[in-house]
């Protein structure tokens, strides 16, 4: 009679162990999913295994409240939120309900994860849930704390739109090196354009295999993110700083628009990506690795783009971990940093120069409130309202003159990331 396989011999188990480790890093330590992925996947040489680890973790986070509702409905005594058995059940169930894994394979790789723990409980709950053949809600349920916070800022309709957007795969937008060739690249890439220099790709496109990628004719950049550089217009050889620049989408936009760009970022690894992107696109910029709290330019400049460090709640569709890592404390801490950086950057601008402040956040503390605080502290600056003809089709400035993209922005064509963008001018006196 054949012996049952040892836990370490179960096919696919190392990837599930890595997924458990990755989710622990996100939920318990607050590490960003993409950063924690490398450490969690140590020992996994197969790229497909690493992709599976990412998919399991991302889909658990996307559907976590709904997975928990199924688990709680199958237990007499609720498992603690941080119980290992609960996380193992989430991993097993998401494979069956989202990723299409056969139930026997999912449970075979789940039970060894709770060796020394409640294996019978996990097996029983998994069986109870899967025998009922449930379907996860569409759209997914947002975490209660996030929904309450956003409803307080934007109202119930925004929360409903955020949930709907959460269920849709984010589109892939690209920015073009030559905006005059927009029609050409829209045809070549089989996409649609909402603005000069923009193409939205068809779903499922393999980026690196598309025409123009290797030649540097375009780069991936969400349409909302591209609006920040659009508000600075043509450079005509003038000087510009791109602060917190990596991985370089806005740097390349500014360089393509004729600005003499100095790109500054603190991260060595991300700056290497920026340099690679500049090389691929044959665009040029001075690249500086530095902490903006300690660095300053040799002379004032004509324009500044500050895409400030933020909570990144505006890109929750791509990075669902932000909904679990970010709370009031993180929002307050990052708002303080934004205030400091914006104040420093303002002093580096020539009289009459312009600064664009941007965050990929859906939190008013990092956008509207930040702008109001700055204008109160710096009466020598004024808001320069964005104009409709400067922006992509379907994206409009607010009545106050700044730009705020929300989950219902471009909803009929795939949506856009959440951004706050404001353009300010420094007085000439």
CSV table of C-alpha atoms in Angstrom, one decimal:
chain,number,residue,atom,x,y,z
A,1,UNK,CA,0.0,0.0,0.0
A,2,UNK,CA,1.4,3.4,-1.0
A,3,UNK,CA,2.3,5.7,1.8
A,4,UNK,CA,0.5,9.1,1.9
A,5,UNK,CA,2.7,11.9,0.7
A,6,UNK,CA,4.6,13.9,3.3
A,7,UNK,CA,3.4,17.5,3.5
A,8,UNK,CA,6.5,18.8,1.8
A,9,UNK,CA,5.8,16.4,-1.1
A,10,UNK,CA,2.3,17.8,-1.9
A,11,UNK,CA,2.5,19.4,-5.4
A,12,UNK,CA,1.9,23.1,-5.2
A,13,UNK,CA,2.4,23.4,-1.5
A,14,UNK,CA,5.5,25.7,-1.6
A,15,UNK,CA,3.5,28.3,-3.5
A,16,UNK,CA,0.7,28.2,-1.0
A,17,UNK,CA,3.1,28.5,1.9
A,18,UNK,CA,4.6,31.6,0.1
A,19,UNK,CA,1.1,33.0,-0.3
A,20,UNK,CA,0.4,32.6,3.4
A,21,UNK,CA,3.7,34.3,4.2
A,22,UNK,CA,2.9,37.1,1.8
A,23,UNK,CA,-0.6,37.7,3.3
A,24,UNK,CA,0.9,37.7,6.8
A,25,UNK,CA,3.4,40.4,5.8
A,26,UNK,CA,0.6,42.6,4.4
A,27,UNK,CA,-2.0,42.1,7.1
A,28,UNK,CA,0.1,41.9,10.2
A,29,UNK,CA,3.2,43.9,9.4
A,30,UNK,CA,1.6,46.4,6.9
A,31,UNK,CA,4.1,45.7,4.1
A,32,UNK,CA,3.1,46.6,0.6
A,33,UNK,CA,2.2,43.5,-1.4
A,34,UNK,CA,4.6,44.2,-4.3
A,35,UNK,CA,7.5,44.8,-1.9
A,36,UNK,CA,6.8,41.8,0.3
A,37,UNK,CA,6.4,39.5,-2.7
A,38,UNK,CA,10.1,39.0,-3.2
A,39,UNK,CA,10.8,37.9,0.3
A,40,UNK,CA,7.8,35.6,0.4
A,41,UNK,CA,8.8,33.8,-2.8
A,42,UNK,CA,12.4,33.0,-1.7
A,43,UNK,CA,13.0,29.4,-2.9
A,44,UNK,CA,10.5,29.6,-5.7
A,45,UNK,CA,12.4,29.6,-8.9
A,46,UNK,CA,9.5,29.0,-11.3
A,47,UNK,CA,8.0,32.3,-12.6
A,48,UNK,CA,4.6,30.6,-12.8
A,49,UNK,CA,4.7,29.7,-9.1
A,50,UNK,CA,5.6,33.3,-8.2
A,51,UNK,CA,2.7,34.6,-10.4
A,52,UNK,CA,0.4,32.1,-8.6
A,53,UNK,CA,1.5,33.4,-5.2
A,54,UNK,CA,0.7,37.0,-6.2
A,55,UNK,CA,-2.6,36.0,-7.7
A,56,UNK,CA,-3.7,34.1,-4.6
A,57,UNK,CA,-2.7,36.9,-2.3
A,58,UNK,CA,-4.2,39.7,-4.4
A,59,UNK,CA,-7.5,37.9,-4.8
A,60,UNK,CA,-7.8,37.0,-1.1
A,61,UNK,CA,-7.4,40.7,-0.4
A,62,UNK,CA,-9.9,41.7,-3.1
A,63,UNK,CA,-12.6,39.4,-1.8
A,64,UNK,CA,-11.6,39.2,1.9
A,65,UNK,CA,-14.9,40.4,3.5
A,66,UNK,CA,-16.9,38.1,1.3
A,67,UNK,CA,-14.6,35.1,2.0
A,68,UNK,CA,-14.9,35.8,5.7
A,69,UNK,CA,-18.7,35.9,5.4
A,70,UNK,CA,-18.7,32.4,3.9
A,71,UNK,CA,-16.3,31.1,6.6
A,72,UNK,CA,-18.3,32.6,9.4
A,73,UNK,CA,-21.5,31.1,8.1
A,74,UNK,CA,-19.9,27.6,8.3
A,75,UNK,CA,-18.6,27.8,11.9
A,76,UNK,CA,-20.4,27.7,15.2
A,77,UNK,CA,-17.7,29.7,16.9
A,78,UNK,CA,-16.1,32.6,15.0
A,79,UNK,CA,-12.5,32.2,14.3
A,80,UNK,CA,-10.3,35.2,15.4
A,81,UNK,CA,-9.6,37.6,12.5
A,82,UNK,CA,-5.9,36.9,12.8
A,83,UNK,CA,-6.2,33.1,13.2
A,84,UNK,CA,-4.0,31.1,10.9
A,85,UNK,CA,-6.9,28.7,10.2
A,86,UNK,CA,-9.0,31.7,8.9
A,87,UNK,CA,-6.2,32.8,6.5
A,88,UNK,CA,-5.6,29.2,5.3
A,89,UNK,CA,-9.4,28.9,4.6
A,90,UNK,CA,-9.3,32.2,2.7
A,91,UNK,CA,-6.4,30.9,0.5
A,92,UNK,CA,-8.2,27.6,-0.2
A,93,UNK,CA,-11.6,29.1,-0.9
A,94,UNK,CA,-10.3,31.9,-3.2
A,95,UNK,CA,-8.6,29.3,-5.3
A,96,UNK,CA,-11.8,27.4,-5.9
A,97,UNK,CA,-14.2,30.4,-6.2
A,98,UNK,CA,-11.9,32.8,-8.2
A,99,UNK,CA,-8.9,31.0,-9.7
A,100,UNK,CA,-10.7,27.9,-10.8
A,101,UNK,CA,-8.7,25.4,-8.7
A,102,UNK,CA,-10.3,22.0,-8.1
A,103,UNK,CA,-11.6,21.6,-4.5
A,104,UNK,CA,-9.5,18.5,-3.9
A,105,UNK,CA,-6.3,20.3,-5.0
A,106,UNK,CA,-7.1,23.4,-2.9
A,107,UNK,CA,-7.8,21.4,0.3
A,108,UNK,CA,-4.7,19.2,-0.3
A,109,UNK,CA,-2.5,22.2,-0.2
A,110,UNK,CA,-4.4,23.9,2.6
A,111,UNK,CA,-4.3,21.2,5.3
A,112,UNK,CA,-0.5,21.0,5.5
A,113,UNK,CA,-0.4,24.8,6.2
A,114,UNK,CA,-2.1,24.1,9.6
A,115,UNK,CA,0.0,21.2,10.7
A,116,UNK,CA,-0.2,21.1,14.4
A,117,UNK,CA,-3.4,23.1,14.3
A,118,UNK,CA,-7.1,22.6,13.6
A,119,UNK,CA,-6.9,20.5,10.5
A,120,UNK,CA,-10.3,19.0,11.1
A,121,UNK,CA,-11.9,22.4,11.5
A,122,UNK,CA,-10.3,23.7,8.3
A,123,UNK,CA,-11.3,20.5,6.4
A,124,UNK,CA,-14.9,20.7,7.7
A,125,UNK,CA,-15.4,24.4,7.1
A,126,UNK,CA,-13.9,24.1,3.6
A,127,UNK,CA,-16.2,21.1,2.8
A,128,UNK,CA,-19.3,22.9,4.1
A,129,UNK,CA,-18.7,26.0,2.1
A,130,UNK,CA,-17.7,24.3,-1.2
A,131,UNK,CA,-20.5,21.8,-1.2
A,132,UNK,CA,-23.0,24.7,-1.2
A,133,UNK,CA,-21.3,25.9,-4.4
A,134,UNK,CA,-21.5,29.5,-3.5
A,135,UNK,CA,-20.6,32.5,-5.7
A,136,UNK,CA,-18.8,35.5,-4.4
A,137,UNK,CA,-20.7,38.8,-4.7
A,138,UNK,CA,-20.0,40.9,-7.8
A,139,UNK,CA,-18.9,43.6,-7.1
A,140,UNK,CA,-16.8,42.6,-4.1
A,141,UNK,CA,-17.6,44.1,-0.7
A,142,UNK,CA,-15.2,46.8,0.4
A,143,UNK,CA,-13.7,46.6,3.9
A,144,UNK,CA,-16.1,48.2,6.3
A,145,UNK,CA,-13.6,50.8,7.7
A,146,UNK,CA,-12.7,52.0,4.2
A,147,UNK,CA,-16.3,52.2,3.0
A,148,UNK,CA,-17.2,54.3,6.1
A,149,UNK,CA,-14.2,56.6,5.6
A,150,UNK,CA,-15.0,57.2,1.9
A,151,UNK,CA,-18.7,57.7,2.5
A,152,UNK,CA,-17.9,60.3,5.1
A,153,UNK,CA,-15.8,62.2,2.6
A,154,UNK,CA,-17.6,61.6,-0.7
A,155,UNK,CA,-21.1,60.1,0.1
A,156,UNK,CA,-22.7,56.7,-0.5
A,157,UNK,CA,-22.7,56.9,-4.3
A,158,UNK,CA,-18.9,57.1,-4.3
A,159,UNK,CA,-18.6,54.0,-2.2
A,160,UNK,CA,-21.0,52.2,-4.6
A,161,UNK,CA,-18.9,53.3,-7.6
A,162,UNK,CA,-15.7,52.2,-5.8
A,163,UNK,CA,-17.1,48.7,-5.4
A,164,UNK,CA,-18.2,48.5,-9.0
A,165,UNK,CA,-14.8,49.7,-10.1
A,166,UNK,CA,-13.1,47.1,-7.9
A,167,UNK,CA,-14.8,44.3,-9.9
A,168,UNK,CA,-13.4,45.5,-13.2
A,169,UNK,CA,-9.9,44.8,-14.5
A,170,UNK,CA,-8.1,48.2,-14.7
A,171,UNK,CA,-7.3,49.2,-18.3
A,172,UNK,CA,-3.8,49.7,-19.6
A,173,UNK,CA,-3.0,53.2,-20.8
A,174,UNK,CA,0.1,54.3,-22.6
A,175,UNK,CA,1.7,57.7,-23.1
A,176,UNK,CA,3.4,58.5,-26.4
A,177,UNK,CA,6.8,60.0,-26.9
A,178,UNK,CA,5.4,61.9,-29.9
A,179,UNK,CA,1.9,63.1,-29.4
A,180,UNK,CA,1.7,64.1,-33.0
A,181,UNK,CA,1.7,60.4,-33.8
A,182,UNK,CA,-1.4,59.6,-31.7
A,183,UNK,CA,-3.6,58.4,-34.6
A,184,UNK,CA,-0.8,56.2,-35.9
A,185,UNK,CA,-0.2,54.5,-32.6
A,186,UNK,CA,-3.9,54.1,-31.8
A,187,UNK,CA,-4.2,52.1,-35.0
A,188,UNK,CA,-1.0,50.2,-34.5
A,189,UNK,CA,-1.9,49.1,-31.0
A,190,UNK,CA,-5.5,48.5,-31.7
A,191,UNK,CA,-6.5,50.9,-29.0
A,192,UNK,CA,-8.5,54.1,-28.5
A,193,UNK,CA,-7.2,57.6,-27.7
A,194,UNK,CA,-8.8,60.0,-25.3
A,195,UNK,CA,-6.2,62.7,-25.7
A,196,UNK,CA,-3.2,63.6,-27.8
A,197,UNK,CA,-0.3,61.4,-26.6
A,198,UNK,CA,-2.6,58.8,-25.1
A,199,UNK,CA,-3.8,55.3,-26.2
A,200,UNK,CA,-5.9,52.9,-24.1
A,201,UNK,CA,-4.9,49.3,-25.1
A,202,UNK,CA,-7.3,46.5,-25.7
A,203,UNK,CA,-7.7,44.1,-22.8
A,204,UNK,CA,-5.2,41.3,-22.6
A,205,UNK,CA,-2.5,42.9,-24.6
A,206,UNK,CA,1.0,41.6,-24.0
A,207,UNK,CA,2.9,44.8,-23.3
A,208,UNK,CA,6.5,44.0,-24.3
A,209,UNK,CA,5.4,42.2,-27.5
A,210,UNK,CA,3.5,45.2,-28.9
A,211,UNK,CA,4.9,47.4,-31.7
A,212,UNK,CA,6.8,50.4,-30.4
A,213,UNK,CA,7.6,49.1,-26.9
A,214,UNK,CA,11.2,48.0,-27.7
A,215,UNK,CA,11.7,51.2,-29.7
A,216,UNK,CA,10.6,53.4,-26.8
A,217,UNK,CA,7.7,55.0,-28.7
A,218,UNK,CA,5.5,54.8,-25.6
A,219,UNK,CA,5.3,53.7,-21.9
A,220,UNK,CA,2.6,52.5,-19.6
A,221,UNK,CA,1.0,55.2,-17.6
A,222,UNK,CA,-2.6,55.5,-16.3
A,223,UNK,CA,-4.5,58.3,-18.0
A,224,UNK,CA,-5.2,60.1,-14.7
A,225,UNK,CA,-1.5,60.1,-13.8
A,226,UNK,CA,-0.7,61.6,-17.1
A,227,UNK,CA,-2.8,64.7,-16.4
A,228,UNK,CA,-0.3,66.1,-13.9
A,229,UNK,CA,2.4,66.7,-16.6
A,230,UNK,CA,-0.2,67.8,-19.1
A,231,UNK,CA,-1.0,70.8,-16.8
A,232,UNK,CA,2.5,72.1,-17.2
A,233,UNK,CA,2.2,72.3,-21.0
A,234,UNK,CA,5.1,72.8,-23.4
A,235,UNK,CA,8.5,73.3,-21.9
A,236,UNK,CA,10.2,75.2,-24.8
A,237,UNK,CA,13.6,74.5,-23.2
A,238,UNK,CA,12.7,75.8,-19.7
A,239,UNK,CA,13.8,74.1,-16.5
A,240,UNK,CA,11.6,71.7,-14.5
A,241,UNK,CA,12.0,69.5,-11.5
A,242,UNK,CA,10.1,66.2,-11.3
A,243,UNK,CA,10.1,65.4,-7.6
A,244,UNK,CA,9.5,61.8,-6.4
A,245,UNK,CA,10.0,61.0,-10.1
A,246,UNK,CA,10.5,57.2,-10.3
A,247,UNK,CA,9.7,55.1,-12.2
A,248,UNK,CA,9.7,58.0,-14.6
A,249,UNK,CA,6.4,58.3,-16.5
A,250,UNK,CA,6.0,62.0,-15.7
A,251,UNK,CA,9.7,62.6,-16.3
A,252,UNK,CA,9.4,61.2,-19.8
A,253,UNK,CA,6.2,63.2,-20.4
A,254,UNK,CA,8.0,66.4,-19.5
A,255,UNK,CA,11.1,65.6,-21.5
A,256,UNK,CA,8.9,64.8,-24.5
A,257,UNK,CA,7.1,68.1,-24.1
A,258,UNK,CA,10.4,70.1,-24.3
A,259,UNK,CA,11.3,70.6,-20.7
A,260,UNK,CA,14.9,70.4,-19.4
A,261,UNK,CA,14.1,68.0,-16.6
A,262,UNK,CA,15.9,67.1,-13.4
A,263,UNK,CA,14.3,64.0,-11.9
A,264,UNK,CA,14.8,63.3,-8.1
A,265,UNK,CA,13.8,60.3,-6.1
A,266,UNK,CA,15.0,58.7,-2.9
A,267,UNK,CA,14.8,55.0,-4.1
A,268,UNK,CA,17.9,53.7,-5.8
A,269,UNK,CA,16.1,50.7,-7.2
A,270,UNK,CA,13.3,52.8,-8.6
A,271,UNK,CA,15.7,55.3,-10.1
A,272,UNK,CA,17.4,52.5,-11.9
A,273,UNK,CA,14.0,51.8,-13.6
A,274,UNK,CA,13.7,55.4,-14.4
A,275,UNK,CA,17.1,55.4,-16.1
A,276,UNK,CA,16.2,52.3,-18.0
A,277,UNK,CA,13.0,53.9,-19.2
A,278,UNK,CA,14.8,57.0,-20.4
A,279,UNK,CA,17.3,54.9,-22.3
A,280,UNK,CA,14.5,52.9,-24.0
A,281,UNK,CA,12.6,56.0,-25.0
A,282,UNK,CA,15.8,58.0,-26.0
A,283,UNK,CA,14.5,60.8,-23.8
A,284,UNK,CA,16.9,62.8,-21.6
A,285,UNK,CA,16.8,64.1,-18.0
A,286,UNK,CA,19.3,64.7,-15.2
A,287,UNK,CA,18.8,62.0,-12.6
A,288,UNK,CA,19.4,62.6,-8.9
A,289,UNK,CA,19.0,60.1,-6.1
A,290,UNK,CA,18.3,62.1,-3.0
A,291,UNK,CA,15.9,62.7,-0.1
A,292,UNK,CA,13.9,65.8,-0.8
A,293,UNK,CA,14.0,66.8,2.8
A,294,UNK,CA,17.8,67.3,2.6
A,295,UNK,CA,18.2,68.2,-1.1
A,296,UNK,CA,17.7,71.5,-3.0
A,297,UNK,CA,18.5,72.7,-6.5
A,298,UNK,CA,21.4,75.0,-7.3
A,299,UNK,CA,19.0,77.6,-8.6
A,300,UNK,CA,15.2,78.3,-8.9
A,301,UNK,CA,13.4,76.6,-11.8
A,302,UNK,CA,10.5,77.5,-14.1
A,303,UNK,CA,8.3,74.5,-13.1
A,304,UNK,CA,7.9,71.8,-10.6
A,305,UNK,CA,5.9,68.6,-10.6
A,306,UNK,CA,5.5,67.1,-7.1
A,307,UNK,CA,3.8,63.7,-7.3
A,308,UNK,CA,4.1,63.4,-3.5
A,309,UNK,CA,4.4,60.2,-1.5
A,310,UNK,CA,0.9,59.2,-0.5
A,311,UNK,CA,-1.4,56.4,0.7
A,312,UNK,CA,-2.0,55.3,-2.9
A,313,UNK,CA,-5.6,54.5,-2.1
A,314,UNK,CA,-6.4,55.8,-5.6
A,315,UNK,CA,-4.8,52.7,-7.2
A,316,UNK,CA,-6.7,50.3,-4.9
A,317,UNK,CA,-8.0,48.3,-7.9
A,318,UNK,CA,-4.4,47.5,-8.9
A,319,UNK,CA,-3.1,47.2,-5.3
A,320,UNK,CA,-5.9,45.9,-3.1
A,321,UNK,CA,-3.5,45.6,-0.2
A,322,UNK,CA,-3.7,49.4,0.4
A,323,UNK,CA,-7.2,48.9,1.7
A,324,UNK,CA,-5.8,46.9,4.6
A,325,UNK,CA,-2.5,48.7,5.2
A,326,UNK,CA,-3.9,52.2,5.2
A,327,UNK,CA,-5.8,53.8,8.1
A,328,UNK,CA,-6.2,57.2,9.8
A,329,UNK,CA,-2.6,57.1,11.2
A,330,UNK,CA,-1.0,56.4,7.9
A,331,UNK,CA,-3.1,59.1,6.2
A,332,UNK,CA,-2.1,61.7,8.8
A,333,UNK,CA,1.6,60.8,8.7
A,334,UNK,CA,1.7,61.0,4.9
A,335,UNK,CA,-0.2,64.3,4.9
A,336,UNK,CA,2.4,65.7,7.2
A,337,UNK,CA,5.2,64.6,4.8
A,338,UNK,CA,3.3,66.1,1.9
A,339,UNK,CA,3.0,69.4,3.7
A,340,UNK,CA,6.7,69.5,4.3
A,341,UNK,CA,7.7,68.6,0.8
A,342,UNK,CA,5.2,71.1,-0.8
A,343,UNK,CA,6.6,73.9,1.4
A,344,UNK,CA,10.2,73.1,0.5
A,345,UNK,CA,9.4,72.8,-3.2
A,346,UNK,CA,7.6,76.1,-3.3
A,347,UNK,CA,10.8,77.9,-2.4
A,348,UNK,CA,12.6,76.4,-5.4
A,349,UNK,CA,10.3,78.0,-7.9
A,350,UNK,CA,11.1,81.2,-9.9
A,351,UNK,CA,8.7,84.1,-9.5
A,352,UNK,CA,5.9,83.5,-12.0
A,353,UNK,CA,6.7,79.8,-12.1
A,354,UNK,CA,4.2,77.0,-11.7
A,355,UNK,CA,4.0,73.9,-9.5
A,356,UNK,CA,1.7,71.0,-10.0
A,357,UNK,CA,0.9,69.0,-6.9
A,358,UNK,CA,-0.5,65.5,-7.3
A,359,UNK,CA,-1.3,62.4,-5.2
A,360,UNK,CA,-2.8,59.1,-6.3
A,361,UNK,CA,-5.1,59.1,-3.3
A,362,UNK,CA,-8.8,59.2,-2.6
A,363,UNK,CA,-8.3,60.9,0.8
A,364,UNK,CA,-9.2,64.5,1.0
A,365,UNK,CA,-6.5,65.0,3.6
A,366,UNK,CA,-3.9,64.4,0.9
A,367,UNK,CA,-5.7,66.5,-1.7
A,368,UNK,CA,-8.3,69.2,-1.1
A,369,UNK,CA,-7.3,69.8,2.5
A,370,UNK,CA,-3.6,69.8,1.6
A,371,UNK,CA,-4.2,72.5,-1.0
A,372,UNK,CA,-6.3,74.7,1.3
A,373,UNK,CA,-3.6,74.5,4.0
A,374,UNK,CA,-0.8,75.4,1.5
A,375,UNK,CA,-2.7,78.4,0.1
A,376,UNK,CA,-3.4,79.7,3.6
A,377,UNK,CA,0.3,79.4,4.5
A,378,UNK,CA,1.6,80.8,1.2
A,379,UNK,CA,-0.5,83.8,0.0
A,380,UNK,CA,2.2,84.4,-2.7
A,381,UNK,CA,0.7,81.4,-4.6
A,382,UNK,CA,-2.6,81.1,-6.4
A,383,UNK,CA,-4.5,78.3,-8.0
A,384,UNK,CA,-4.4,78.2,-11.8
A,385,UNK,CA,-7.6,76.4,-12.8
A,386,UNK,CA,-7.3,73.5,-15.2
A,387,UNK,CA,-9.1,73.9,-18.5
A,388,UNK,CA,-11.2,71.3,-20.2
A,389,UNK,CA,-9.2,71.5,-23.4
A,390,UNK,CA,-6.0,70.5,-21.4
A,391,UNK,CA,-7.5,67.2,-20.3
A,392,UNK,CA,-8.5,63.9,-21.8
A,393,UNK,CA,-12.0,63.4,-23.0
A,394,UNK,CA,-14.2,62.4,-20.1
A,395,UNK,CA,-12.0,64.0,-17.4
A,396,UNK,CA,-13.1,67.5,-16.3
A,397,UNK,CA,-11.8,69.9,-13.7
A,398,UNK,CA,-13.9,70.6,-10.6
A,399,UNK,CA,-15.8,73.9,-10.3
A,400,UNK,CA,-12.9,75.1,-8.0
A,401,UNK,CA,-10.4,74.5,-10.8
A,402,UNK,CA,-8.4,71.5,-9.6
A,403,UNK,CA,-8.7,67.9,-10.9
A,404,UNK,CA,-10.2,65.1,-8.9
A,405,UNK,CA,-10.7,61.7,-10.5
A,406,UNK,CA,-12.9,59.3,-8.5
A,407,UNK,CA,-14.0,55.7,-9.1
A,408,UNK,CA,-16.8,56.8,-11.5
A,409,UNK,CA,-14.4,58.7,-13.7
A,410,UNK,CA,-14.4,57.1,-17.2
A,411,UNK,CA,-16.5,54.3,-15.7
A,412,UNK,CA,-18.0,53.4,-19.1
A,413,UNK,CA,-14.6,52.9,-20.7
A,414,UNK,CA,-12.8,51.1,-18.0
A,415,UNK,CA,-12.2,53.8,-15.4
A,416,UNK,CA,-9.1,55.6,-14.2
A,417,UNK,CA,-7.0,55.7,-11.1
A,418,UNK,CA,-8.0,58.1,-8.3
A,419,UNK,CA,-6.0,61.3,-8.3
A,420,UNK,CA,-5.9,64.8,-6.9
A,421,UNK,CA,-4.0,67.3,-9.1
A,422,UNK,CA,-3.7,71.1,-8.6
A,423,UNK,CA,-1.7,73.7,-10.5
A,424,UNK,CA,-0.4,76.7,-8.7
A,425,UNK,CA,1.5,79.8,-9.7
A,426,UNK,CA,4.0,81.8,-7.7
A,427,UNK,CA,3.5,85.5,-7.7
A,428,UNK,CA,6.0,87.6,-9.8
A,429,UNK,CA,6.8,90.0,-7.0
